[in-house]
Amino acid sequence: QVQLLESGGGLVQPGGSLGLSCAASGSIFSIRAMGWYRQAPGKERGLIAHITSGGSTNYADSVKGRFTISIDNAKNAVYLQLNSLKPEDTAVYYCYADITVWDKNTYAYWGQGTQVTVSS
């Protein structure tokens, strides 16, 4: 079994910053990639940032230059720094990971989601 545990959501004013963390635990052989999706009310879940174990990153256009994703392979953790937050960033943020488990198969795992609300 593999679990992803997220932390760091909350309420922040427009223009503010927030940091999200996600740690994977369980029967992990290796992690190929990790990242973050978000889902706003009435909208589909969409990818906002992705990082490989080697450190290659991709961002959605809507967050480029404001959000920074990083990975700590030793801790099986991924982080998302959110800066210059806007009300439209309000959403539930989900961590995911592509993990190879001990049977050598690779699966996608998801965190439970953490709410980020940007409001004055």
mmCIF file of C-alpha atoms in Angstrom:
data_model
loop_
_atom_site.group_PDB
_atom_site.id
_atom_site.type_symbol
_atom_site.label_atom_id
_atom_site.label_comp_id
_atom_site.label_asym_id
_atom_site.label_seq_id
_atom_site.Cartn_x
_atom_site.Cartn_y
_atom_site.Cartn_z
ATOM 1 C CA GLN A 1 0.000 0.000 0.000
ATOM 2 C CA VAL A 2 1.101 3.523 -0.787
ATOM 3 C CA GLN A 3 -0.266 6.701 0.739
ATOM 4 C CA LEU A 4 0.215 10.352 -0.118
ATOM 5 C CA LEU A 5 -0.241 12.791 2.731
ATOM 6 C CA GLU A 6 -0.686 16.459 1.928
ATOM 7 C CA SER A 7 -0.394 19.487 4.157
ATOM 8 C CA GLY A 8 -0.210 23.245 3.968
ATOM 9 C CA GLY A 9 -3.489 24.491 2.574
ATOM 10 C CA GLY A 10 -5.449 27.352 4.066
ATOM 11 C CA LEU A 11 -6.792 30.848 3.659
ATOM 12 C CA VAL A 12 -4.559 33.568 2.237
ATOM 13 C CA GLN A 13 -5.111 37.098 0.980
ATOM 14 C CA PRO A 14 -4.631 38.007 -2.686
ATOM 15 C CA GLY A 15 -0.967 38.584 -3.395
ATOM 16 C CA GLY A 16 0.041 36.312 -0.553
ATOM 17 C CA SER A 17 2.016 33.079 -0.483
ATOM 18 C CA LEU A 18 1.458 29.543 0.665
ATOM 19 C CA GLY A 19 3.458 26.332 0.675
ATOM 20 C CA LEU A 20 2.053 22.861 0.076
ATOM 21 C CA SER A 21 3.772 19.597 0.945
ATOM 22 C CA CYS A 22 3.078 16.012 -0.002
ATOM 23 C CA ALA A 23 4.905 12.948 1.278
ATOM 24 C CA ALA A 24 4.569 9.429 -0.050
ATOM 25 C CA SER A 25 4.914 6.415 2.200
ATOM 26 C CA GLY A 26 4.466 2.660 1.989
ATOM 27 C CA SER A 27 5.764 -0.044 -0.329
ATOM 28 C CA ILE A 28 7.741 2.263 -2.606
ATOM 29 C CA PHE A 29 10.488 0.948 -4.863
ATOM 30 C CA SER A 30 10.991 4.218 -6.715
ATOM 31 C CA ILE A 31 9.153 7.374 -7.702
ATOM 32 C CA ARG A 32 9.150 8.416 -11.356
ATOM 33 C CA ALA A 33 7.371 11.717 -11.029
ATOM 34 C CA MET A 34 5.188 13.764 -8.732
ATOM 35 C CA GLY A 35 2.987 16.770 -9.182
ATOM 36 C CA TRP A 36 -0.063 18.786 -8.338
ATOM 37 C CA TYR A 37 -3.522 19.120 -9.795
ATOM 38 C CA ARG A 38 -6.264 21.440 -8.666
ATOM 39 C CA GLN A 39 -10.018 21.497 -8.938
ATOM 40 C CA ALA A 40 -12.137 24.597 -8.464
ATOM 41 C CA PRO A 41 -15.889 24.373 -7.811
ATOM 42 C CA GLY A 42 -17.736 23.493 -10.985
ATOM 43 C CA LYS A 43 -14.550 22.877 -12.927
ATOM 44 C CA GLU A 44 -12.577 19.827 -13.951
ATOM 45 C CA ARG A 45 -9.410 18.785 -12.183
ATOM 46 C CA GLY A 46 -6.380 20.039 -14.096
ATOM 47 C CA LEU A 47 -2.622 19.658 -13.917
ATOM 48 C CA ILE A 48 -0.757 22.707 -12.655
ATOM 49 C CA ALA A 49 2.767 21.440 -11.988
ATOM 50 C CA HIS A 50 4.757 18.274 -12.643
ATOM 51 C CA ILE A 51 8.282 17.229 -11.740
ATOM 52 C CA THR A 52 10.289 14.113 -12.536
ATOM 53 C CA SER A 53 12.645 12.429 -10.106
ATOM 54 C CA GLY A 54 15.439 13.992 -12.154
ATOM 55 C CA GLY A 55 14.068 17.473 -11.549
ATOM 56 C CA SER A 56 12.508 18.305 -14.930
ATOM 57 C CA THR A 57 9.462 20.499 -14.447
ATOM 58 C CA ASN A 58 6.356 21.559 -16.319
ATOM 59 C CA TYR A 59 3.769 24.140 -15.346
ATOM 60 C CA ALA A 60 0.349 25.176 -16.493
ATOM 61 C CA ASP A 61 0.431 28.580 -18.178
ATOM 62 C CA SER A 62 -1.857 29.986 -15.493
ATOM 63 C CA VAL A 63 0.745 29.463 -12.761
ATOM 64 C CA LYS A 64 4.063 29.924 -14.581
ATOM 65 C CA GLY A 65 6.265 32.433 -12.814
ATOM 66 C CA ARG A 66 4.151 32.313 -9.640
ATOM 67 C CA PHE A 67 4.290 28.686 -8.485
ATOM 68 C CA THR A 68 7.404 26.584 -7.967
ATOM 69 C CA ILE A 69 7.469 22.810 -7.666
ATOM 70 C CA SER A 70 10.334 20.918 -6.079
ATOM 71 C CA ILE A 71 11.039 17.317 -5.144
ATOM 72 C CA ASP A 72 13.016 15.636 -2.384
ATOM 73 C CA ASN A 73 13.772 12.127 -3.572
ATOM 74 C CA ALA A 74 15.259 11.080 -0.246
ATOM 75 C CA LYS A 75 12.033 11.959 1.542
ATOM 76 C CA ASN A 76 9.669 10.833 -1.258
ATOM 77 C CA ALA A 77 8.163 14.297 -1.056
ATOM 78 C CA VAL A 78 7.025 17.029 -3.395
ATOM 79 C CA TYR A 79 6.458 20.665 -2.565
ATOM 80 C CA LEU A 80 4.585 23.493 -4.216
ATOM 81 C CA GLN A 81 5.337 27.114 -3.378
ATOM 82 C CA LEU A 82 2.466 29.367 -4.352
ATOM 83 C CA ASN A 83 3.295 33.059 -4.680
ATOM 84 C CA SER A 84 1.350 36.086 -5.905
ATOM 85 C CA LEU A 85 -1.879 34.245 -5.254
ATOM 86 C CA LYS A 86 -5.076 35.328 -6.978
ATOM 87 C CA PRO A 87 -8.710 34.598 -6.104
ATOM 88 C CA GLU A 88 -8.882 32.354 -9.168
ATOM 89 C CA ASP A 89 -6.269 30.106 -7.557
ATOM 90 C CA THR A 90 -8.907 29.052 -5.052
ATOM 91 C CA ALA A 91 -9.350 25.294 -5.390
ATOM 92 C CA VAL A 92 -8.708 21.942 -3.830
ATOM 93 C CA TYR A 93 -5.121 20.996 -4.586
ATOM 94 C CA TYR A 94 -4.298 17.325 -5.103
ATOM 95 C CA CYS A 95 -0.883 15.741 -4.997
ATOM 96 C CA TYR A 96 -0.147 12.777 -7.230
ATOM 97 C CA ALA A 97 2.779 10.460 -7.826
ATOM 98 C CA ASP A 98 3.800 7.842 -10.356
ATOM 99 C CA ILE A 99 5.287 5.183 -8.130
ATOM 100 C CA THR A 100 6.940 1.879 -8.896
ATOM 101 C CA VAL A 101 6.130 -0.525 -6.107
ATOM 102 C CA TRP A 102 7.961 -3.679 -5.108
ATOM 103 C CA ASP A 103 6.195 -5.830 -7.705
ATOM 104 C CA LYS A 104 7.941 -3.545 -10.247
ATOM 105 C CA ASN A 105 4.668 -2.210 -11.606
ATOM 106 C CA THR A 106 4.046 1.540 -11.756
ATOM 107 C CA TYR A 107 0.818 3.056 -10.536
ATOM 108 C CA ALA A 108 -0.626 6.520 -10.070
ATOM 109 C CA TYR A 109 -1.469 7.519 -6.529
ATOM 110 C CA TRP A 110 -3.386 10.535 -5.246
ATOM 111 C CA GLY A 111 -3.495 12.528 -2.078
ATOM 112 C CA GLN A 112 -6.714 13.402 -0.312
ATOM 113 C CA GLY A 113 -6.653 17.036 -1.387
ATOM 114 C CA THR A 114 -6.061 20.256 0.516
ATOM 115 C CA GLN A 115 -8.137 23.411 0.228
ATOM 116 C CA VAL A 116 -6.505 26.671 -0.812
ATOM 117 C CA THR A 117 -8.701 29.745 -0.550
ATOM 118 C CA VAL A 118 -7.534 33.144 -1.769
ATOM 119 C CA SER A 119 -9.763 35.876 -0.446
ATOM 120 C CA SER A 120 -9.610 39.228 1.269
#
